[in-house]
Amino acid sequence: MEPMDAIFAIGEPTAYLEHGTAAERWARAGLFFDAKEYATAARVLEPLTTEAPEQLAPRLLLARAYYHSAQLSRAEQELRSILERWPVEDYAQLMLGRTLERQGRAAEARPYLRIAAAMAGEFPE
């Protein structure tokens, strides 16, 4: 079997998503995200975040991909995990607030949105 045949084997149309170096997969995930193929971007990012949990950027992009593909429980879980490790990550605070709002949990979202606003220097008058 030729190498390309293995990548595009019948019955495995997305097997190519897992191939390549971490940098190649990161670039591939960005291309899918930019093309608004959020669920596919998430499938590429999931193994990357497992391989390198100390890397913030892939985890934030994964949370965004989940959010935009309406996988809100997964987005929430990833964002809470990010905030456990990086509690001062203002964008994760904002995203968690928006994710909770989108799930109809506005009261639970408010503290995260307030923290994000304060971190951005936006204080209520």
XYZ file of N, CA, C and O in Angstrom:
500
model
N 0.842 -1.168 0.000
C 0.000 0.000 0.000
C 0.897 1.244 0.000
O 1.836 1.335 0.769
N 0.607 2.175 -0.880
C 1.355 3.432 -0.969
C 1.063 4.289 0.267
O -0.019 4.178 0.854
N 1.998 5.147 0.694
C 1.772 5.991 1.867
C 0.501 6.826 1.772
O -0.234 6.948 2.744
N 0.235 7.416 0.624
C -0.966 8.240 0.490
C -2.228 7.395 0.591
O -3.250 7.866 1.067
N -2.156 6.133 0.145
C -3.304 5.241 0.266
C -3.631 5.001 1.729
O -4.791 4.902 2.103
N -2.613 4.898 2.556
C -2.839 4.687 3.983
C -3.497 5.901 4.606
O -4.354 5.779 5.476
N -3.104 7.086 4.147
C -3.677 8.312 4.710
C -5.142 8.434 4.317
O -5.987 8.812 5.118
N -5.466 8.118 3.078
C -6.819 8.279 2.588
C -7.533 6.937 2.414
O -8.246 6.726 1.448
N -7.341 6.042 3.346
C -7.958 4.725 3.264
C -9.479 4.840 3.287
O -10.036 5.698 3.965
N -10.114 3.971 2.543
C -11.574 3.951 2.511
C -12.091 3.666 3.910
O -11.587 2.795 4.616
N -13.103 4.405 4.307
C -13.680 4.224 5.626
C -12.996 5.073 6.690
O -13.429 5.117 7.816
N -11.910 5.733 6.316
C -11.197 6.606 7.256
C -10.925 7.949 6.582
O -9.785 8.339 6.384
N -11.983 8.714 6.259
C -11.778 9.946 5.502
C -11.047 11.043 6.274
O -10.532 11.963 5.672
N -10.972 10.950 7.591
C -10.303 11.996 8.359
C -9.014 11.513 9.003
O -8.467 12.180 9.869
N -8.497 10.372 8.577
C -7.270 9.839 9.171
C -6.096 10.796 8.981
O -5.210 10.858 9.820
N -6.097 11.563 7.913
C -4.991 12.491 7.665
C -4.896 13.583 8.727
O -3.853 14.216 8.881
N -5.952 13.831 9.475
C -5.940 14.876 10.491
C -4.888 14.623 11.559
O -4.356 15.554 12.153
N -4.573 13.362 11.811
C -3.649 12.989 12.872
C -2.199 12.909 12.406
O -1.302 12.742 13.225
N -1.956 13.043 11.126
C -0.601 12.878 10.585
C 0.182 14.173 10.628
O -0.376 15.252 10.580
N 1.494 14.029 10.732
C 2.390 15.175 10.696
C 2.910 15.539 12.073
O 2.507 14.977 13.098
N 3.814 16.491 12.074
C 4.385 16.961 13.329
C 3.352 17.799 14.078
O 2.318 18.191 13.513
N 3.655 18.100 15.314
C 2.755 18.949 16.103
C 2.578 20.306 15.418
O 1.462 20.838 15.360
N 3.652 20.852 14.879
C 3.571 22.147 14.196
C 2.681 22.063 12.957
O 1.891 22.979 12.682
N 2.784 20.972 12.220
C 1.946 20.799 11.027
C 0.479 20.654 11.412
O -0.405 21.217 10.764
N 0.222 19.903 12.477
C -1.165 19.724 12.927
C -1.731 21.035 13.471
O -2.905 21.341 13.261
N -0.895 21.818 14.164
C -1.315 23.127 14.676
C -1.706 24.033 13.503
O -2.746 24.682 13.532
N -0.880 24.046 12.459
C -1.179 24.849 11.270
C -2.463 24.358 10.602
O -3.295 25.166 10.171
N -2.624 23.045 10.522
C -3.826 22.461 9.917
C -5.067 22.872 10.714
O -6.093 23.246 10.143
N -4.974 22.824 12.037
C -6.103 23.221 12.886
C -6.465 24.679 12.632
O -7.649 25.029 12.544
N -5.453 25.533 12.503
C -5.703 26.941 12.219
C -6.406 27.149 10.889
O -7.301 27.993 10.771
N -6.018 26.366 9.888
C -6.674 26.464 8.583
C -8.142 26.061 8.672
O -9.013 26.737 8.112
N -8.421 24.968 9.377
C -9.818 24.550 9.537
C -10.605 25.590 10.323
O -11.744 25.908 9.977
N -10.003 26.135 11.381
C -10.686 27.149 12.176
C -10.988 28.379 11.314
O -12.109 28.885 11.325
N -9.998 28.846 10.578
C -10.186 30.018 9.714
C -11.245 29.776 8.646
O -11.929 30.706 8.228
N -11.384 28.521 8.217
C -12.392 28.158 7.222
C -13.757 27.902 7.865
O -14.687 27.468 7.193
N -13.850 28.149 9.163
C -15.085 27.954 9.939
C -15.521 26.495 9.995
O -16.690 26.183 10.153
N -14.545 25.608 9.892
C -14.761 24.172 10.066
C -14.369 23.846 11.503
O -13.368 23.180 11.764
N -15.162 24.361 12.446
C -14.784 24.330 13.851
C -14.721 22.929 14.440
O -13.817 22.626 15.211
N -15.657 22.069 14.077
C -15.641 20.706 14.608
C -14.407 19.953 14.126
O -13.787 19.198 14.896
N -14.018 20.172 12.883
C -12.820 19.523 12.356
C -11.573 20.079 13.035
O -10.669 19.323 13.402
N -11.546 21.388 13.234
C -10.421 21.995 13.951
C -10.302 21.379 15.341
O -9.189 21.068 15.796
N -11.419 21.162 16.007
C -11.396 20.553 17.346
C -10.824 19.145 17.292
O -10.033 18.766 18.162
N -11.181 18.374 16.262
C -10.647 17.006 16.149
C -9.139 17.007 15.957
O -8.451 16.107 16.426
N -8.619 18.028 15.284
C -7.178 18.128 15.108
C -6.518 18.572 16.417
O -5.452 18.079 16.791
N -7.165 19.481 17.122
C -6.574 20.065 18.335
C -6.618 19.145 19.551
O -5.743 19.232 20.416
N -7.620 18.288 19.649
C -7.764 17.446 20.847
C -6.491 16.656 21.159
O -6.001 16.715 22.283
N -5.913 15.932 20.191
C -4.679 15.209 20.527
C -3.509 16.143 20.833
O -2.658 15.826 21.664
N -3.462 17.307 20.189
C -2.376 18.253 20.459
C -2.404 18.726 21.908
O -1.359 18.851 22.539
N -3.593 18.990 22.415
C -3.690 19.484 23.791
C -3.360 18.382 24.791
O -2.884 18.674 25.885
N -3.578 17.148 24.415
C -3.207 16.023 25.275
C -1.688 15.844 25.279
O -1.095 15.588 26.316
N -1.081 15.996 24.111
C 0.371 15.843 23.988
C 1.135 16.945 24.717
O 2.212 16.706 25.247
N 0.586 18.155 24.694
C 1.296 19.303 25.284
C 0.325 20.143 26.118
O -0.038 21.249 25.731
N -0.116 19.619 27.273
C -1.101 20.355 28.071
C -0.579 21.679 28.624
O -1.364 22.524 29.029
N 0.736 21.859 28.599
C 1.323 23.099 29.105
C 1.252 24.240 28.090
O 1.561 25.381 28.409
N 0.826 23.943 26.869
C 0.713 24.952 25.821
C -0.671 25.593 25.862
O -1.683 24.931 25.657
N -0.714 26.885 26.118
C -1.989 27.597 26.250
C -2.692 27.814 24.911
O -3.905 27.619 24.810
N -1.970 28.212 23.884
C -2.598 28.581 22.607
C -3.463 27.463 22.007
O -4.607 27.722 21.622
N -2.982 26.222 21.926
C -3.847 25.172 21.372
C -5.094 24.930 22.225
O -6.167 24.650 21.700
N -4.951 25.086 23.522
C -6.097 24.857 24.409
C -7.150 25.955 24.242
O -8.351 25.673 24.242
N -6.698 27.196 24.092
C -7.652 28.279 23.847
C -8.341 28.108 22.497
O -9.549 28.319 22.389
N -7.573 27.725 21.479
C -8.185 27.521 20.171
C -9.156 26.348 20.209
O -10.215 26.396 19.579
N -8.831 25.308 20.966
C -9.752 24.182 21.116
C -11.047 24.649 21.775
O -12.138 24.302 21.320
N -10.941 25.436 22.831
C -12.142 25.953 23.503
C -12.972 26.801 22.538
O -14.204 26.687 22.501
N -12.307 27.619 21.746
C -13.018 28.435 20.760
C -13.691 27.565 19.706
O -14.816 27.835 19.287
N -12.998 26.513 19.264
C -13.581 25.607 18.271
C -14.814 24.914 18.835
O -15.834 24.789 18.148
N -14.720 24.476 20.076
C -15.898 23.879 20.725
C -17.042 24.884 20.798
O -18.192 24.566 20.495
N -16.734 26.103 21.223
C -17.759 27.139 21.361
C -18.455 27.391 20.026
O -19.679 27.389 19.945
N -17.668 27.602 18.979
C -18.239 27.925 17.673
C -18.944 26.742 17.018
O -19.772 26.955 16.122
N -18.635 25.532 17.451
C -19.331 24.365 16.894
C -20.447 23.901 17.827
O -20.958 22.792 17.685
N -20.811 24.763 18.780
C -21.915 24.517 19.716
C -21.697 23.298 20.603
O -22.645 22.684 21.056
N -20.446 22.976 20.874
C -20.107 21.931 21.837
C -19.826 22.636 23.165
O -18.697 22.675 23.652
N -20.872 23.218 23.724
C -20.709 24.138 24.844
C -20.232 23.463 26.121
O -19.457 24.061 26.880
N -20.655 22.257 26.381
C -20.176 21.547 27.573
C -18.677 21.295 27.477
O -17.945 21.453 28.457
N -18.232 20.917 26.294
C -16.797 20.691 26.097
C -16.026 22.005 26.203
O -14.932 22.049 26.770
N -16.586 23.083 25.645
C -15.938 24.394 25.753
C -15.811 24.788 27.220
O -14.738 25.227 27.661
N -16.884 24.619 27.960
C -16.857 24.954 29.386
C -15.795 24.137 30.123
O -15.006 24.685 30.913
N -15.762 22.856 29.873
C -14.789 21.985 30.534
C -13.360 22.411 30.209
O -12.506 22.497 31.098
N -13.081 22.691 28.950
C -11.738 23.101 28.551
C -11.369 24.448 29.167
O -10.258 24.635 29.654
N -12.308 25.376 29.180
C -12.034 26.698 29.755
C -11.802 26.620 31.260
O -10.911 27.294 31.788
N -12.567 25.804 31.944
C -12.342 25.640 33.392
C -10.964 25.021 33.644
O -10.262 25.407 34.574
N -10.577 24.090 32.801
C -9.260 23.473 32.926
C -8.158 24.506 32.677
O -7.147 24.537 33.387
N -8.340 25.344 31.685
C -7.380 26.408 31.399
C -7.255 27.336 32.607
O -6.155 27.683 33.032
N -8.396 27.732 33.175
C -8.370 28.679 34.289
C -7.803 28.072 35.568
O -7.289 28.803 36.409
N -7.860 26.759 35.702
C -7.195 26.116 36.843
C -5.691 26.317 36.755
O -5.028 26.548 37.753
N -5.173 26.226 35.552
C -3.725 26.343 35.337
C -3.279 27.799 35.169
O -2.202 28.177 35.611
N -4.099 28.616 34.492
C -3.778 30.014 34.209
C -4.943 30.903 34.669
O -5.704 31.418 33.847
N -5.104 31.124 35.971
C -6.251 31.892 36.469
C -6.282 33.351 36.008
O -7.335 33.983 36.050
N -5.161 33.888 35.542
C -5.141 35.276 35.091
C -5.319 35.401 33.575
O -5.112 36.481 33.017
N -5.720 34.347 32.919
C -5.951 34.385 31.474
C -7.306 35.057 31.222
O -8.361 34.435 31.326
N -7.265 36.356 30.917
C -8.485 37.140 30.793
C -9.391 36.668 29.658
O -10.619 36.682 29.786
N -8.802 36.230 28.553
C -9.630 35.763 27.441
C -10.404 34.495 27.824
O -11.570 34.337 27.465
N -9.789 33.615 28.581
C -10.488 32.408 29.043
C -11.619 32.785 29.997
O -12.684 32.165 29.974
N -11.397 33.803 30.827
C -12.463 34.286 31.721
C -13.656 34.767 30.883
O -14.803 34.407 31.148
N -13.358 35.586 29.880
C -14.410 36.106 29.002
C -15.134 34.978 28.266
O -16.366 34.931 28.227
N -14.362 34.065 27.698
C -14.971 32.957 26.955
C -15.841 32.077 27.842
O -16.909 31.623 27.417
N -15.378 31.816 29.071
C -16.186 30.997 29.974
C -17.485 31.719 30.286
O -18.558 31.103 30.270
N -17.404 33.019 30.535
C -18.625 33.790 30.767
C -19.583 33.714 29.592
O -20.778 33.482 29.748
N -19.061 33.891 28.387
C -19.913 33.830 27.183
C -20.477 32.413 26.969
O -21.620 32.255 26.546
N -19.674 31.418 27.255
C -20.136 30.035 27.109
C -21.275 29.750 28.074
O -22.290 29.146 27.695
N -21.136 30.191 29.311
C -22.196 29.992 30.299
C -23.451 30.770 29.910
O -24.571 30.255 30.040
N -23.290 31.994 29.418
C -24.450 32.771 28.947
C -25.172 32.031 27.832
O -26.400 31.960 27.828
N -24.411 31.505 26.910
C -24.995 30.805 25.756
C -25.765 29.558 26.200
O -26.673 29.111 25.508
N -25.399 29.011 27.354
C -26.103 27.855 27.901
C -27.292 28.284 28.772
O -27.916 27.444 29.402
N -27.556 29.585 28.833
C -28.667 30.082 29.638
C -28.335 30.193 31.116
O -29.233 30.170 31.957
N -27.060 30.326 31.455
C -26.620 30.369 32.845
C -25.992 31.736 33.137
O -24.857 31.861 33.561
N -26.792 32.797 32.909
C -26.307 34.175 33.008
C -25.782 34.512 34.400
O -24.752 35.179 34.528
N -26.471 34.075 35.439
C -26.026 34.386 36.801
C -24.653 33.780 37.078
O -23.792 34.419 37.696
N -24.441 32.580 36.610
C -23.147 31.917 36.794
C -22.062 32.573 35.932
O -20.881 32.569 36.290
N -22.460 33.168 34.820
C -21.514 33.805 33.901
C -21.013 35.148 34.412
O -19.871 35.532 34.130
N -21.848 35.873 35.148
C -21.511 37.246 35.545
C -20.141 37.415 36.207
O -19.389 38.310 35.822
N -19.777 36.586 37.192
C -18.458 36.798 37.815
C -17.295 36.670 36.826
O -16.339 37.448 36.897
N -17.393 35.753 35.894
C -16.325 35.569 34.910
C -16.245 36.774 33.966
O -15.155 37.227 33.616
N -17.411 37.295 33.581
C -17.433 38.459 32.709
C -16.905 39.696 33.429
O -16.184 40.511 32.835
N -17.239 39.835 34.714
C -16.724 40.960 35.501
C -15.204 40.889 35.643
O -14.509 41.886 35.514
N -14.707 39.699 35.934
C -13.255 39.526 36.064
C -12.565 39.863 34.750
O -11.555 40.580 34.731
N -13.109 39.365 33.648
C -12.512 39.640 32.335
C -12.514 41.134 32.051
O -11.513 41.680 31.559
N -13.603 41.811 32.357
C -13.688 43.253 32.127
C -12.678 44.005 32.996
O -11.978 44.910 32.522
N -12.571 43.609 34.257
C -11.619 44.263 35.143
C -10.184 44.037 34.663
O -9.357 44.957 34.706
N -9.892 42.840 34.210
C -8.553 42.553 33.711
C -8.236 43.366 32.456
O -7.078 43.664 32.187
N -9.269 43.709 31.700
C -9.086 44.504 30.479
C -9.106 46.002 30.799
O -8.984 46.828 29.887
N -9.295 46.356 32.064
C -9.302 47.752 32.464
C -10.643 48.439 32.292
O -10.730 49.657 32.308
N -11.684 47.655 32.137
C -13.039 48.202 31.987
C -13.761 48.083 33.318
O -14.127 46.983 33.748
N -13.959 49.206 33.979
C -14.616 49.207 35.279
C -15.981 49.876 35.156
O -16.121 50.895 34.498
N -16.998 49.306 35.820
C -18.332 49.915 35.759
C -18.322 51.262 36.455
O -17.602 51.470 37.415
N -19.137 52.160 35.936
C -19.202 53.501 36.546
C -20.239 53.576 37.608
O -21.118 52.854 37.755
